[in-house]
GROMACS .gro file of C-alpha atoms in nm:
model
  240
    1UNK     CA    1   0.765  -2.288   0.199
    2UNK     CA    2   0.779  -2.168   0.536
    3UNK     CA    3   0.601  -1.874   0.732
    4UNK     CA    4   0.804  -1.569   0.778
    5UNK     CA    5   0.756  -1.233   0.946
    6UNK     CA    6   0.956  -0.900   0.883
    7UNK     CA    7   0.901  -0.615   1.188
    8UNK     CA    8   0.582  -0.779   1.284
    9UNK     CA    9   0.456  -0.793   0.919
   10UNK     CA   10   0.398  -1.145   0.664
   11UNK     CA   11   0.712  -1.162   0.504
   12UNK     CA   12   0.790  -1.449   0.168
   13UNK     CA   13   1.069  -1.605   0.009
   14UNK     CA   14   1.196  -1.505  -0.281
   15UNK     CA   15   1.408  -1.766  -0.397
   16UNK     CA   16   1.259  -2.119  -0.299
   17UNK     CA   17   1.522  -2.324  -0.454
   18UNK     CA   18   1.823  -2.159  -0.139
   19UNK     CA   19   1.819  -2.223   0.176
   20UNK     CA   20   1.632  -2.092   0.494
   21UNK     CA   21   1.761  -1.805   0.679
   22UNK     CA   22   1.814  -1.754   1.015
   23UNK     CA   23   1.619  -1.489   1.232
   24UNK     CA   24   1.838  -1.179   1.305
   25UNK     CA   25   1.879  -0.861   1.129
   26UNK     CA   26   1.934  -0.798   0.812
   27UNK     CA   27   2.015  -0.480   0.543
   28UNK     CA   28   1.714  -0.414   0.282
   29UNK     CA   29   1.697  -0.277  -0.091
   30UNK     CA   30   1.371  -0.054  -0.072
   31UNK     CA   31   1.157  -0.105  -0.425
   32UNK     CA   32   0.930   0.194  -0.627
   33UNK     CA   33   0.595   0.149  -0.566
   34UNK     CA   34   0.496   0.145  -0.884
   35UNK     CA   35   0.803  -0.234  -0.915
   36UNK     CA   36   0.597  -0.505  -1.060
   37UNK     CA   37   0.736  -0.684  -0.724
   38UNK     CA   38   0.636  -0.359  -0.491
   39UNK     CA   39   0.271  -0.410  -0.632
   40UNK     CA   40   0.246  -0.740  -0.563
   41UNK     CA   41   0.409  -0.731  -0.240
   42UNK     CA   42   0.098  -0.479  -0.147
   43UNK     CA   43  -0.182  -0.721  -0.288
   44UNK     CA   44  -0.045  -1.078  -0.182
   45UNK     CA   45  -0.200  -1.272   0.110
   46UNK     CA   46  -0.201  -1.061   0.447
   47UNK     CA   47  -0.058  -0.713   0.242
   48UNK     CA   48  -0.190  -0.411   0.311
   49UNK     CA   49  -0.424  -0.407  -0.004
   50UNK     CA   50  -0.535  -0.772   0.029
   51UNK     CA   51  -0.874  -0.661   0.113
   52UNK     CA   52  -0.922  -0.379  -0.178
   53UNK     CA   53  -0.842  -0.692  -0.410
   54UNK     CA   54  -1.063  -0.879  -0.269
   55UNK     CA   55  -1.349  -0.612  -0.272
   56UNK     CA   56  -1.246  -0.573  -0.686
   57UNK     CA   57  -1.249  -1.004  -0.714
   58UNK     CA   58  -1.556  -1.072  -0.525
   59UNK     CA   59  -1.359  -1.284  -0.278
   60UNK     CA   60  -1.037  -1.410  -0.087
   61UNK     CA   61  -1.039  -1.666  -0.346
   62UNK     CA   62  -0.831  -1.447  -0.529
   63UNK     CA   63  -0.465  -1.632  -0.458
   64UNK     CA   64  -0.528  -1.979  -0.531
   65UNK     CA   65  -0.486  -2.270  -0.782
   66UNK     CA   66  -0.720  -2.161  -1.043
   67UNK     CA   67  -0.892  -2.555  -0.949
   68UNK     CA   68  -1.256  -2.588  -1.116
   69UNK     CA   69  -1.285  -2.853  -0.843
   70UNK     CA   70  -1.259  -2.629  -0.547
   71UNK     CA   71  -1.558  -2.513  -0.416
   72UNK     CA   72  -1.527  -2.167  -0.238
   73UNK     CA   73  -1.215  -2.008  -0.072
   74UNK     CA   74  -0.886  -2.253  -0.048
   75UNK     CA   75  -0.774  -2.296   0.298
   76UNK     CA   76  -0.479  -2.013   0.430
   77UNK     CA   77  -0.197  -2.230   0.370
   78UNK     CA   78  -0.280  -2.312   0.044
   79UNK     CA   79  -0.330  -1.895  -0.093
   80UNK     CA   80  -0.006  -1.851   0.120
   81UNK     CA   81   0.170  -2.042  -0.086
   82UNK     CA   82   0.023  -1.973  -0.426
   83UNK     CA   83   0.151  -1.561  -0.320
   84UNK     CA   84   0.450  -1.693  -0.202
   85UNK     CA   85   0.544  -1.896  -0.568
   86UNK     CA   86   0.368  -1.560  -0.775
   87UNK     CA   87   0.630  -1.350  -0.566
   88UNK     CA   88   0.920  -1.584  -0.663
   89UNK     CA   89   0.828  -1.574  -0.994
   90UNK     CA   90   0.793  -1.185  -1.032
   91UNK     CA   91   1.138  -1.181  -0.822
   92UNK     CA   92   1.245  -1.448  -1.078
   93UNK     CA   93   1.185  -1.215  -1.394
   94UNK     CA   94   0.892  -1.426  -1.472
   95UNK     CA   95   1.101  -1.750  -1.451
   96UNK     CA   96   0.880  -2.048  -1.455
   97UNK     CA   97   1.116  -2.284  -1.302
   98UNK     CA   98   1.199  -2.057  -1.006
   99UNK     CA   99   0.825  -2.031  -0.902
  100UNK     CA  100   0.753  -2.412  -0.926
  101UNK     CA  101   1.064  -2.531  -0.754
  102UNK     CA  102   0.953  -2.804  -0.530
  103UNK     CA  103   0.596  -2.858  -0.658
  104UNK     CA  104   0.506  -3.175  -0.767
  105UNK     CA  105   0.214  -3.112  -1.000
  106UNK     CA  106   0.248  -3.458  -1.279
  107UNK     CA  107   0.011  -3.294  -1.549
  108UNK     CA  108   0.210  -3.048  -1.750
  109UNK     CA  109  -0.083  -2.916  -1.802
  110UNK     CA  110  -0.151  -2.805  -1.475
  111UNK     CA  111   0.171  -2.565  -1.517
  112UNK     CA  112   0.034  -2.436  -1.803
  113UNK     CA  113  -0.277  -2.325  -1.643
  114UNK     CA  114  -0.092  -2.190  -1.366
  115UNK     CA  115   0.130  -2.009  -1.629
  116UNK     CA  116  -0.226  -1.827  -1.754
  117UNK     CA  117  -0.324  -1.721  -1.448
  118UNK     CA  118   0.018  -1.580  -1.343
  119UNK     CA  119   0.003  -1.351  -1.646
  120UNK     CA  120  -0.353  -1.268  -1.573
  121UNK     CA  121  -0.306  -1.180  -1.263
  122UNK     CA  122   0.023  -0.946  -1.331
  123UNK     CA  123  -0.194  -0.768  -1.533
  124UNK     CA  124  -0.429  -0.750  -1.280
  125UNK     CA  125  -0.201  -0.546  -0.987
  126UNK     CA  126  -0.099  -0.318  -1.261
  127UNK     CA  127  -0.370  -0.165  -1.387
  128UNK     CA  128  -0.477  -0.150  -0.981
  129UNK     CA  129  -0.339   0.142  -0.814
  130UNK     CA  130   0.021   0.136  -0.709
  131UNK     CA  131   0.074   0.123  -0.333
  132UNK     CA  132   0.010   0.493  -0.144
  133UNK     CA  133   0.362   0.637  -0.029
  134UNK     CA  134   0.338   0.525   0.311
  135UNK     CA  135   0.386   0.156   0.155
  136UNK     CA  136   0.728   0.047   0.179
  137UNK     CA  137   0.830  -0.247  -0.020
  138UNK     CA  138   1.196  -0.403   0.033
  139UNK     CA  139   1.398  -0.693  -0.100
  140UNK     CA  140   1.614  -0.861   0.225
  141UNK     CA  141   1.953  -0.993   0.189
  142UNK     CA  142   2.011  -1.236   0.425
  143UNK     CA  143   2.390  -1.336   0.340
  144UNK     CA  144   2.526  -1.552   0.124
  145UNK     CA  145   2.405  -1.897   0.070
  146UNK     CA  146   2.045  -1.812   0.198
  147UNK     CA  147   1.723  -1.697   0.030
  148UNK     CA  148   1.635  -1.371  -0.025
  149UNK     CA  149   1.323  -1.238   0.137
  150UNK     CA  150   1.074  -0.961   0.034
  151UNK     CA  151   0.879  -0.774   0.310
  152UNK     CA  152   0.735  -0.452   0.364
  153UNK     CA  153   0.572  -0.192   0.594
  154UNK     CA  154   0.339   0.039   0.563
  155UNK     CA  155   0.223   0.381   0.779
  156UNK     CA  156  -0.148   0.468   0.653
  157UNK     CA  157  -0.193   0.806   0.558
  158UNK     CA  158  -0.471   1.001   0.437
  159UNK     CA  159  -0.512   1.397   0.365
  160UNK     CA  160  -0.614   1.716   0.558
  161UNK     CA  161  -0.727   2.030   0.424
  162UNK     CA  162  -0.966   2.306   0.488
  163UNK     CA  163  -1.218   2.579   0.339
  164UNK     CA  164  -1.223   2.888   0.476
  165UNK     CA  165  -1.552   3.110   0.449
  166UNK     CA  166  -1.655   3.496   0.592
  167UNK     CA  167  -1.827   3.562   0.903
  168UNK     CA  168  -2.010   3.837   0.706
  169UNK     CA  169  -2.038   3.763   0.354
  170UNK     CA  170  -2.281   4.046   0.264
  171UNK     CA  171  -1.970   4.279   0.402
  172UNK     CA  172  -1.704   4.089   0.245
  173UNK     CA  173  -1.804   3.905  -0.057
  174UNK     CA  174  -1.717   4.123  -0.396
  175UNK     CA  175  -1.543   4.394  -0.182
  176UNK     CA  176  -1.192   4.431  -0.258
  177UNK     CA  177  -1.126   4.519   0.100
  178UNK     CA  178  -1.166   4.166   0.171
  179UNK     CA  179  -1.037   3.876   0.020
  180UNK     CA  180  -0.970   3.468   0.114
  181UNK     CA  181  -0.685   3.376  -0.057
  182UNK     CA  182  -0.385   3.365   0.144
  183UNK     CA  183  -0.487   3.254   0.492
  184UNK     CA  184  -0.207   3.019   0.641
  185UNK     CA  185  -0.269   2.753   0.914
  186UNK     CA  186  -0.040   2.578   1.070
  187UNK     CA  187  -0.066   2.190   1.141
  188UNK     CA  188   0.065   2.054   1.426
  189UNK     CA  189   0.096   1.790   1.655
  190UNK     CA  190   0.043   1.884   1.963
  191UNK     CA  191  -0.250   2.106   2.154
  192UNK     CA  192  -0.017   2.381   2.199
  193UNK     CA  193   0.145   2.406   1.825
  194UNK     CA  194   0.461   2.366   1.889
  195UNK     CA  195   0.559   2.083   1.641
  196UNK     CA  196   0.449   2.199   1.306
  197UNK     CA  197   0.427   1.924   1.052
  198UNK     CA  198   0.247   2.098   0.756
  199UNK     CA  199   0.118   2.464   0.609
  200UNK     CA  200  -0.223   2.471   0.458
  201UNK     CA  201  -0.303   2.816   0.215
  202UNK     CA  202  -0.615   2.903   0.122
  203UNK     CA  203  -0.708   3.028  -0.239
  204UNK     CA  204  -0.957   3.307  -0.348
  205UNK     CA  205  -1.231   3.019  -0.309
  206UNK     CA  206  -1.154   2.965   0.017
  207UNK     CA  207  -1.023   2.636  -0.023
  208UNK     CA  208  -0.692   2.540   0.085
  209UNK     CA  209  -0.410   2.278  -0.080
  210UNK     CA  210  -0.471   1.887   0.047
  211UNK     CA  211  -0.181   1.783   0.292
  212UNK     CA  212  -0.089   1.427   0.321
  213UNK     CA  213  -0.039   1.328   0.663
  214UNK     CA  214  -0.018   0.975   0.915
  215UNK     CA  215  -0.339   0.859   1.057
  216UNK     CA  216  -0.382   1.051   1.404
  217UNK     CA  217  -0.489   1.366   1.596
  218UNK     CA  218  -0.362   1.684   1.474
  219UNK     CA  219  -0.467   2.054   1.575
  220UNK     CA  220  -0.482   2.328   1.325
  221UNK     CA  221  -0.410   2.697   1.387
  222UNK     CA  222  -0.413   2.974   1.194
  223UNK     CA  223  -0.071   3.196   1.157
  224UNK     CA  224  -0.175   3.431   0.896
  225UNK     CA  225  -0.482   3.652   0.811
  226UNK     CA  226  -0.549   3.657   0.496
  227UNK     CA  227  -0.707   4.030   0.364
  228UNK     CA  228  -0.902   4.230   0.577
  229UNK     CA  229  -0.937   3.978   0.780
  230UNK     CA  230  -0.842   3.955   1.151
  231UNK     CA  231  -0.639   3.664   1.250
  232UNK     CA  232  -0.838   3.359   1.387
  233UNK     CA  233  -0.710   3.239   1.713
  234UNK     CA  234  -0.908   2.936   1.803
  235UNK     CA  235  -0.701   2.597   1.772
  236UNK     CA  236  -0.915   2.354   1.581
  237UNK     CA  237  -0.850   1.963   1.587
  238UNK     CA  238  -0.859   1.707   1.324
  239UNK     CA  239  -0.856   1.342   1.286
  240UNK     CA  240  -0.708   1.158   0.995
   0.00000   0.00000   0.00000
């Protein structure tokens, strides 16, 4: 196989057998997350959940010939290519002859220890957790007469949300004068709140809803007392 990239990302052949695209630019089929081929795609070599299948294995060791001779972790090309013929294969619907195209292994019994582990480790990505949503997982056509590709990109997210508490709870607390739920705060993007990306609501605890968000800097204002309450005006900042 050879070493591909898709917008800056380790990209893999699909169909070994056809021939090698050109660079240039090309239309994409985007996969579910929860695709046999979108899961893999996240837990191959260099994807974005290498390293949480690693942490679950014990090692990089993960892709490679299942060899009781190796000693330690393969070499880089070698787990490259061992993703590159369990993508194929996956791609393939589980077609033996499309993953080993172009290997040369003479002991048929070789293929039917690879065959074991290829099972074992399909069941492996899906009982893992499917990729988060800002995983994208896409299937590249590249024309006719030339392989297709799979690639992917991903945005890391993660979650904001606040709890909201009284100044003066021996005022406010059991008083029906007074009461959490219902406090809105903006989220927004910039210092001076102008690009609102999210609403967070409190509840009677306090507590507000969890709002997914990119990784960055975001500032948090509220827009709406909740009972009794007077409006907080201080712009608070948080980092996801």
């Amino acid at each position: 196989t050879n070493y591909f990239t898709v917008e800056g990302n380790t990209a893999y052949c699909l169909e070994p057998a056809v021939p090698t695209p050109s660079s240039g630019i090309y239309s994409a089929k985007v996969l579910s997350n929860n695709s046999d081929l979108a899961r893999a795609l996240w837990y191959v070599v260099d994807g974005p959940g290498a390293e949480d299948l690693y942490a679950w294995y014990g090692s990089e060791g993960y892709w490679q010939i299942p060899d009781p001779w190796i000693n330690g972790v393969s070499p880089y090309d070698e787990r490259y290519s061992y993703s590159h013929m369990f993508l194929s294969w996956v791609y393939a619907g589980f077609d033996w002859d499309t993953a080993f195209y172009g290997t040369s292994i003479p002991d048929q019994s070789w293929y039917d220890i690879l065959q074991a582990d290829y099972w074992n480790k399909l069941g492996d990505i899906r009982r893992m957790d499917a990729p988060p949503s800002g995983f994208s997982a896409y299937v590249i056509d590249t024309g006719s007469g030339t392989q297709v590709m799979g690639g992917w990109s991903y945005v890391p997210s993660g979650y904001a949300q606040i709890e909201k508490s009284s100044a003066n709870p021996d005022l406010t607390d059991g008083n029906s004068c007074y009461s959490l739920a219902g406090a809105e705060y903006g989220v927004y993007t910039d210092a001076a709140c102008k690009n609102k990306v999210g609403t967070l609501t409190t509840k009677a605890n306090g507590t507000s809803n969890k709002l997914e968000l990119e990784t960055g800097k975001y500032y948090v204002k509220e827009t709406k007392a909740p009972k009794g309450f007077a409006l907080d005006t201080k712009v608070y900042t948080v980092t996801i």
